[in-house]
Amino acid sequence: MLAVVNCQVTAGEFTYWAYIPFPPLYQGVAWGGREVPVFTNDTAWMPSPFLNQDPELDTGTVNSSYQFGVEGLPICLGGSPHCLHLSHEAWAVRYNHSHISAFTMIVVAQSFKYNHTAVLDETLPSTLSLCPIPDVSGGVSQLEWTRCRSSGPRLLLEVKGKSRKYLVTDWSVHDFQTKFNHVNLRWHIGNHNFPADGNETIIWHDGGLSPPMPHLANTSQIQGHIWKLLAAGKPMFTFVGNMSLNLTNIANPFHISLHRNSSRYVIACVRKPYLLLTGIFKWDNNTGVVNCTNNCTFLSCINTTWWNNNWNESHSDLYILRARKETWLPVNLTRTWS
């Protein structure tokens, strides 16, 4: 549908505008906007929503360059200073075994990088309850994700915009003790076993299966799904084992024995009106214009194969775009409008 609207400026003078619904144009999604749903193919380990059919795993449409606008701070993942940076996250599920020996499963996925030293003064979200570490019995065949909070917020991003400073924070659970005596508990590194004795146990500062929920500081609109795009880029791992207490070893009474027992590969997709764009970008925070200058690839889905073949840890960024609902264009009539 195309409609032409005229506005009378002065007597006998008119300005004409063409209204075009759903044009083939995209704009960047900004922080503070509505939550972007991300669908996955894993109904056991990932939170909803889920794909109802097999996704199209093409390599994407490649352009040499692409330009789009965004109102506010754009949502992007990657190495640029204004994008969320990449790291790994670990969540604990504790088996209710006994007081002496606790059988534990730890879930690891690629996620966001947090600033753990920044001190934040942010109002406690009243809609979120405090997360416990889940106690389960028997084997875990399905993870139950809950939107709950940790004891305090963590800083993800600090960006100086045109007229304000943007802070992106997260109240979800993260941050645990990453060292057990001499053993660095870096779950995403190529470690398959963690056997060690020490004088302290693994201390979880926060517990629970809560998905990352980044948002603009002191606002309520979270983005609780975009972490799945990162989780799909690398395998998800689980570590299982025991953390036990040996009272005969006074110097190092705690013993951990954890081993990697499974890997899962997730496919994450966005659906219309959203689209993903990867490449090398420049964002002008004064004009709100984003230019993709190289390797500009449009995608709907991400998996580990695409990530390993195309993602550059130093230069690649990923933006989320949304199709415009409408646009108005000034027109010059070649004849009198009637």
CSV table of C-alpha atoms in Angstrom, one decimal:
chain,number,residue,atom,x,y,z
A,1,MET,CA,0.0,0.0,0.0
A,2,LEU,CA,1.2,3.5,-0.9
A,3,ALA,CA,-0.5,6.6,0.4
A,4,VAL,CA,0.2,10.2,-0.5
A,5,VAL,CA,-0.5,12.8,2.1
A,6,ASN,CA,-0.4,16.6,1.5
A,7,CYS,CA,0.2,19.4,4.0
A,8,GLN,CA,-0.8,23.0,3.1
A,9,VAL,CA,2.1,25.3,4.1
A,10,THR,CA,0.7,28.6,2.8
A,11,ALA,CA,-2.2,29.4,0.5
A,12,GLY,CA,-1.6,27.6,-2.8
A,13,GLU,CA,1.5,25.7,-1.6
A,14,PHE,CA,1.6,22.1,-0.6
A,15,THR,CA,4.1,19.6,0.6
A,16,TYR,CA,3.5,15.9,-0.3
A,17,TRP,CA,4.6,12.9,1.6
A,18,ALA,CA,4.4,9.2,0.6
A,19,TYR,CA,3.6,6.7,3.4
A,20,ILE,CA,5.2,3.3,2.8
A,21,PRO,CA,4.3,0.5,5.3
A,22,PHE,CA,6.8,-2.3,6.0
A,23,PRO,CA,9.6,-1.1,3.7
A,24,PRO,CA,12.7,-3.3,3.2
A,25,LEU,CA,14.7,-1.2,5.7
A,26,TYR,CA,16.1,-2.0,9.1
A,27,GLN,CA,17.1,0.0,12.2
A,28,GLY,CA,19.3,-1.0,15.1
A,29,VAL,CA,17.8,-2.3,18.3
A,30,ALA,CA,18.7,-0.1,21.3
A,31,TRP,CA,19.0,-0.7,25.0
A,32,GLY,CA,15.7,0.3,26.7
A,33,GLY,CA,13.5,-1.1,24.0
A,34,ARG,CA,11.3,-4.2,24.1
A,35,GLU,CA,12.8,-7.6,24.9
A,36,VAL,CA,14.1,-9.4,21.8
A,37,PRO,CA,13.1,-13.1,21.8
A,38,VAL,CA,15.8,-15.6,20.8
A,39,PHE,CA,14.6,-19.1,19.9
A,40,THR,CA,16.7,-22.3,20.4
A,41,ASN,CA,16.5,-25.9,19.4
A,42,ASP,CA,17.3,-27.3,22.9
A,43,THR,CA,14.2,-27.8,25.0
A,44,ALA,CA,16.1,-29.6,27.8
A,45,TRP,CA,18.9,-27.2,28.6
A,46,MET,CA,17.8,-23.8,27.4
A,47,PRO,CA,14.9,-21.6,28.5
A,48,SER,CA,12.0,-20.9,26.2
A,49,PRO,CA,11.1,-19.9,23.5
A,50,PHE,CA,11.9,-22.8,21.2
A,51,LEU,CA,12.1,-23.4,17.5
A,52,ASN,CA,9.1,-25.2,16.1
A,53,GLN,CA,10.9,-26.4,13.0
A,54,ASP,CA,14.4,-27.0,11.8
A,55,PRO,CA,16.1,-23.6,11.2
A,56,GLU,CA,17.7,-22.7,7.9
A,57,LEU,CA,21.4,-22.8,8.6
A,58,ASP,CA,22.7,-20.9,5.6
A,59,THR,CA,25.9,-18.8,5.7
A,60,GLY,CA,23.9,-15.6,5.4
A,61,THR,CA,23.7,-12.8,2.8
A,62,VAL,CA,27.0,-10.9,2.5
A,63,ASN,CA,27.3,-7.2,1.6
A,64,SER,CA,30.5,-5.3,1.2
A,65,SER,CA,29.0,-2.5,3.4
A,66,TYR,CA,25.7,-1.5,5.1
A,67,GLN,CA,24.4,1.5,7.0
A,68,PHE,CA,21.6,1.8,9.4
A,69,GLY,CA,20.4,4.2,12.2
A,70,VAL,CA,19.7,3.6,15.9
A,71,GLU,CA,18.1,5.7,18.6
A,72,GLY,CA,20.2,5.5,21.7
A,73,LEU,CA,22.9,2.9,22.6
A,74,PRO,CA,22.8,0.0,20.2
A,75,ILE,CA,22.6,-3.6,21.4
A,76,CYS,CA,25.7,-5.3,20.1
A,77,LEU,CA,28.0,-8.2,21.1
A,78,GLY,CA,31.7,-8.2,20.3
A,79,GLY,CA,35.0,-6.4,20.7
A,80,SER,CA,34.0,-2.8,20.2
A,81,PRO,CA,34.0,-0.6,23.3
A,82,HIS,CA,30.3,0.0,23.2
A,83,CYS,CA,29.4,-3.7,22.8
A,84,LEU,CA,29.0,-6.4,25.4
A,85,HIS,CA,32.2,-8.3,25.6
A,86,LEU,CA,32.5,-12.1,25.6
A,87,SER,CA,33.5,-14.5,28.4
A,88,HIS,CA,32.0,-17.6,30.0
A,89,GLU,CA,29.4,-18.2,32.7
A,90,ALA,CA,29.0,-21.1,35.1
A,91,TRP,CA,25.9,-22.2,37.0
A,92,ALA,CA,25.8,-24.8,39.8
A,93,VAL,CA,23.2,-27.5,40.5
A,94,ARG,CA,23.7,-29.2,43.8
A,95,TYR,CA,22.5,-32.7,44.5
A,96,ASN,CA,20.9,-33.2,47.9
A,97,HIS,CA,23.3,-36.1,48.8
A,98,SER,CA,24.5,-35.6,52.3
A,99,HIS,CA,26.2,-33.1,54.7
A,100,ILE,CA,29.7,-34.7,54.1
A,101,SER,CA,29.7,-35.2,50.4
A,102,ALA,CA,27.8,-33.0,47.9
A,103,PHE,CA,27.4,-34.3,44.3
A,104,THR,CA,27.4,-31.3,42.0
A,105,MET,CA,26.8,-30.5,38.4
A,106,ILE,CA,28.2,-27.3,36.9
A,107,VAL,CA,26.8,-25.9,33.6
A,108,VAL,CA,29.2,-23.8,31.5
A,109,ALA,CA,28.3,-21.6,28.5
A,110,GLN,CA,29.8,-18.7,26.5
A,111,SER,CA,28.2,-15.5,27.8
A,112,PHE,CA,29.0,-11.9,28.8
A,113,LYS,CA,32.1,-10.5,30.5
A,114,TYR,CA,31.4,-8.6,33.7
A,115,ASN,CA,33.3,-5.9,35.6
A,116,HIS,CA,33.5,-7.4,39.0
A,117,THR,CA,35.2,-4.5,40.7
A,118,ALA,CA,32.8,-1.6,39.8
A,119,VAL,CA,30.7,-0.3,42.6
A,120,LEU,CA,27.1,0.3,41.6
A,121,ASP,CA,24.3,2.2,43.3
A,122,GLU,CA,21.2,0.8,41.6
A,123,THR,CA,17.7,0.3,43.0
A,124,LEU,CA,16.9,-3.3,43.9
A,125,PRO,CA,14.4,-4.7,41.3
A,126,SER,CA,11.2,-5.5,43.3
A,127,THR,CA,10.0,-8.0,40.8
A,128,LEU,CA,12.9,-10.4,41.2
A,129,SER,CA,13.4,-12.7,44.2
A,130,LEU,CA,16.8,-13.9,45.5
A,131,CYS,CA,18.1,-17.0,43.7
A,132,PRO,CA,18.9,-20.2,45.7
A,133,ILE,CA,21.3,-22.9,44.5
A,134,PRO,CA,18.9,-25.6,43.2
A,135,ASP,CA,18.8,-28.8,45.2
A,136,VAL,CA,17.8,-31.8,43.1
A,137,SER,CA,17.8,-35.6,43.6
A,138,GLY,CA,18.7,-38.1,40.9
A,139,GLY,CA,19.9,-37.3,37.5
A,140,VAL,CA,19.2,-33.9,35.8
A,141,SER,CA,17.7,-34.4,32.4
A,142,GLN,CA,16.2,-30.9,32.1
A,143,LEU,CA,17.4,-27.6,33.5
A,144,GLU,CA,14.7,-25.3,35.1
A,145,TRP,CA,15.7,-21.7,34.5
A,146,THR,CA,14.2,-19.0,36.7
A,147,ARG,CA,14.4,-15.3,36.4
A,148,CYS,CA,15.8,-14.4,39.8
A,149,ARG,CA,18.5,-12.1,41.2
A,150,SER,CA,21.8,-12.2,43.0
A,151,SER,CA,22.8,-10.2,46.0
A,152,GLY,CA,23.8,-7.2,43.9
A,153,PRO,CA,24.2,-5.8,40.4
A,154,ARG,CA,27.3,-6.2,38.2
A,155,LEU,CA,28.5,-3.8,35.5
A,156,LEU,CA,28.6,-5.0,31.9
A,157,LEU,CA,29.1,-1.8,30.0
A,158,GLU,CA,29.8,1.9,30.5
A,159,VAL,CA,29.5,4.1,27.4
A,160,LYS,CA,29.6,7.9,27.0
A,161,GLY,CA,26.8,8.9,24.6
A,162,LYS,CA,25.9,12.1,22.9
A,163,SER,CA,24.1,13.6,25.9
A,164,ARG,CA,24.4,11.0,28.7
A,165,LYS,CA,26.4,8.2,30.1
A,166,TYR,CA,25.0,4.7,29.5
A,167,LEU,CA,25.4,1.9,32.1
A,168,VAL,CA,24.3,-1.6,31.3
A,169,THR,CA,24.0,-3.8,34.4
A,170,ASP,CA,22.8,-7.2,35.3
A,171,TRP,CA,21.2,-8.6,38.5
A,172,SER,CA,21.3,-12.2,37.5
A,173,VAL,CA,23.6,-14.8,39.3
A,174,HIS,CA,27.3,-15.0,38.3
A,175,ASP,CA,30.7,-14.6,39.9
A,176,PHE,CA,32.0,-17.5,41.9
A,177,GLN,CA,35.3,-18.5,43.4
A,178,THR,CA,37.6,-19.3,40.5
A,179,LYS,CA,40.5,-20.9,42.4
A,180,PHE,CA,40.6,-23.9,44.6
A,181,ASN,CA,44.0,-23.7,46.3
A,182,HIS,CA,46.4,-24.1,43.4
A,183,VAL,CA,43.8,-25.2,40.9
A,184,ASN,CA,42.4,-22.5,38.6
A,185,LEU,CA,38.8,-23.3,38.0
A,186,ARG,CA,38.6,-21.9,34.5
A,187,TRP,CA,35.8,-24.1,33.2
A,188,HIS,CA,35.9,-23.0,29.5
A,189,ILE,CA,39.6,-23.9,29.1
A,190,GLY,CA,40.5,-27.4,27.9
A,191,ASN,CA,40.3,-28.9,31.4
A,192,HIS,CA,38.5,-32.2,31.6
A,193,ASN,CA,39.2,-33.1,35.2
A,194,PHE,CA,39.6,-31.2,38.5
A,195,PRO,CA,41.0,-33.5,41.3
A,196,ALA,CA,42.5,-31.5,44.2
A,197,ASP,CA,42.7,-31.2,47.9
A,198,GLY,CA,42.6,-27.9,49.7
A,199,ASN,CA,41.8,-26.0,52.9
A,200,GLU,CA,38.7,-24.3,51.4
A,201,THR,CA,35.7,-25.4,49.4
A,202,ILE,CA,34.4,-23.9,46.2
A,203,ILE,CA,32.4,-20.9,47.4
A,204,TRP,CA,29.6,-19.7,45.2
A,205,HIS,CA,28.9,-16.1,45.8
A,206,ASP,CA,25.5,-16.5,44.0
A,207,GLY,CA,23.5,-19.6,43.2
A,208,GLY,CA,20.7,-20.6,40.9
A,209,LEU,CA,19.9,-21.2,37.2
A,210,SER,CA,19.1,-17.6,36.3
A,211,PRO,CA,19.8,-16.5,32.7
A,212,PRO,CA,21.8,-13.3,32.2
A,213,MET,CA,19.4,-10.3,32.2
A,214,PRO,CA,21.3,-7.2,31.1
A,215,HIS,CA,19.4,-3.8,31.1
A,216,LEU,CA,20.1,-0.1,31.2
A,217,ALA,CA,20.8,0.8,34.8
A,218,ASN,CA,17.7,1.9,36.8
A,219,THR,CA,15.3,0.7,34.1
A,220,SER,CA,13.0,-2.3,34.2
A,221,GLN,CA,13.2,-3.4,30.5
A,222,ILE,CA,15.7,-6.4,30.5
A,223,GLN,CA,17.1,-8.3,27.6
A,224,GLY,CA,16.9,-11.9,29.0
A,225,HIS,CA,17.4,-13.8,25.7
A,226,ILE,CA,20.4,-12.3,23.8
A,227,TRP,CA,22.9,-14.3,25.8
A,228,LYS,CA,21.7,-17.4,23.9
A,229,LEU,CA,23.3,-16.0,20.8
A,230,LEU,CA,26.7,-16.3,22.5
A,231,ALA,CA,25.9,-19.7,24.1
A,232,ALA,CA,25.2,-21.0,20.6
A,233,GLY,CA,28.7,-19.9,19.4
A,234,LYS,CA,30.6,-22.4,21.7
A,235,PRO,CA,29.7,-25.8,23.1
A,236,MET,CA,27.9,-25.9,26.5
A,237,PHE,CA,29.7,-28.1,28.9
A,238,THR,CA,28.7,-29.9,32.2
A,239,PHE,CA,31.1,-30.9,34.9
A,240,VAL,CA,29.9,-33.5,37.5
A,241,GLY,CA,31.6,-34.8,40.6
A,242,ASN,CA,32.0,-34.6,44.4
A,243,MET,CA,33.0,-31.9,46.8
A,244,SER,CA,33.7,-33.8,50.0
A,245,LEU,CA,35.2,-33.3,53.5
A,246,ASN,CA,38.0,-35.5,54.7
A,247,LEU,CA,38.4,-34.9,58.5
A,248,THR,CA,41.5,-37.0,58.7
A,249,ASN,CA,43.4,-34.4,56.5
A,250,ILE,CA,43.6,-31.4,58.8
A,251,ALA,CA,45.8,-29.3,56.5
A,252,ASN,CA,43.7,-29.8,53.4
A,253,PRO,CA,40.3,-31.3,54.5
A,254,PHE,CA,38.4,-30.4,51.3
A,255,HIS,CA,38.5,-32.6,48.3
A,256,ILE,CA,37.0,-31.9,44.9
A,257,SER,CA,36.8,-34.3,42.0
A,258,LEU,CA,35.0,-32.9,39.0
A,259,HIS,CA,35.1,-34.1,35.4
A,260,ARG,CA,33.6,-32.9,32.2
A,261,ASN,CA,30.9,-35.4,31.2
A,262,SER,CA,29.0,-33.9,28.3
A,263,SER,CA,28.9,-31.3,25.6
A,264,ARG,CA,25.9,-29.8,23.9
A,265,TYR,CA,25.6,-27.7,20.8
A,266,VAL,CA,22.8,-25.1,20.6
A,267,ILE,CA,21.3,-23.3,17.6
A,268,ALA,CA,19.9,-19.9,18.4
A,269,CYS,CA,17.7,-17.9,16.0
A,270,VAL,CA,15.8,-14.6,15.8
A,271,ARG,CA,12.6,-14.3,13.9
A,272,LYS,CA,10.9,-11.6,12.0
A,273,PRO,CA,10.9,-8.6,12.4
A,274,TYR,CA,14.4,-9.1,13.8
A,275,LEU,CA,17.6,-9.9,11.9
A,276,LEU,CA,21.3,-10.3,12.9
A,277,LEU,CA,24.1,-8.5,11.2
A,278,THR,CA,27.8,-9.4,11.8
A,279,GLY,CA,30.9,-7.7,10.5
A,280,ILE,CA,33.2,-4.8,11.3
A,281,PHE,CA,31.4,-1.7,12.4
A,282,LYS,CA,31.7,2.0,13.3
A,283,TRP,CA,29.1,3.7,15.4
A,284,ASP,CA,28.7,7.5,15.5
A,285,ASN,CA,27.2,8.3,18.8
A,286,ASN,CA,26.4,11.9,17.8
A,287,THR,CA,24.3,11.0,14.7
A,288,GLY,CA,23.2,7.5,15.7
A,289,VAL,CA,24.5,6.1,12.4
A,290,VAL,CA,26.2,2.7,12.3
A,291,ASN,CA,28.3,1.7,9.3
A,292,CYS,CA,29.3,-1.9,8.6
A,293,THR,CA,32.5,-1.6,6.7
A,294,ASN,CA,33.6,-5.1,6.0
A,295,ASN,CA,32.4,-8.7,6.1
A,296,CYS,CA,28.8,-7.6,6.5
A,297,THR,CA,26.7,-10.8,6.9
A,298,PHE,CA,22.9,-11.0,7.5
A,299,LEU,CA,21.8,-14.0,9.6
A,300,SER,CA,18.8,-15.4,11.3
A,301,CYS,CA,20.6,-18.2,13.2
A,302,ILE,CA,23.9,-18.9,14.9
A,303,ASN,CA,25.6,-22.2,15.7
A,304,THR,CA,29.1,-23.4,16.5
A,305,THR,CA,30.0,-24.2,12.9
A,306,TRP,CA,29.2,-20.7,11.7
A,307,TRP,CA,31.0,-19.2,14.8
A,308,ASN,CA,34.2,-21.1,14.3
A,309,ASN,CA,34.4,-20.3,10.6
A,310,ASN,CA,33.4,-16.7,10.7
A,311,TRP,CA,33.9,-15.0,14.1
A,312,ASN,CA,37.0,-12.9,14.7
A,313,GLU,CA,37.5,-12.4,18.4
A,314,SER,CA,39.3,-9.1,17.9
A,315,HIS,CA,37.3,-7.4,15.2
A,316,SER,CA,33.8,-9.0,14.8
A,317,ASP,CA,30.7,-7.5,16.3
A,318,LEU,CA,27.1,-8.7,16.1
A,319,TYR,CA,24.1,-6.3,16.0
A,320,ILE,CA,20.4,-6.9,16.3
A,321,LEU,CA,18.3,-5.2,13.7
A,322,ARG,CA,14.5,-4.7,13.5
A,323,ALA,CA,12.5,-4.1,10.3
A,324,ARG,CA,10.9,-0.7,10.2
A,325,LYS,CA,7.1,-0.7,10.3
A,326,GLU,CA,6.8,2.4,8.1
A,327,THR,CA,8.6,5.2,6.5
A,328,TRP,CA,7.6,8.6,5.1
A,329,LEU,CA,9.3,10.1,2.0
A,330,PRO,CA,8.9,13.6,0.5
A,331,VAL,CA,7.7,13.4,-3.1
A,332,ASN,CA,7.4,15.9,-5.9
A,333,LEU,CA,4.3,15.5,-8.0
A,334,THR,CA,4.6,15.7,-11.8
A,335,ARG,CA,1.0,16.8,-12.1
A,336,THR,CA,-1.6,18.4,-9.9
A,337,TRP,CA,-2.9,16.2,-7.1
A,338,SER,CA,-6.7,15.5,-7.3
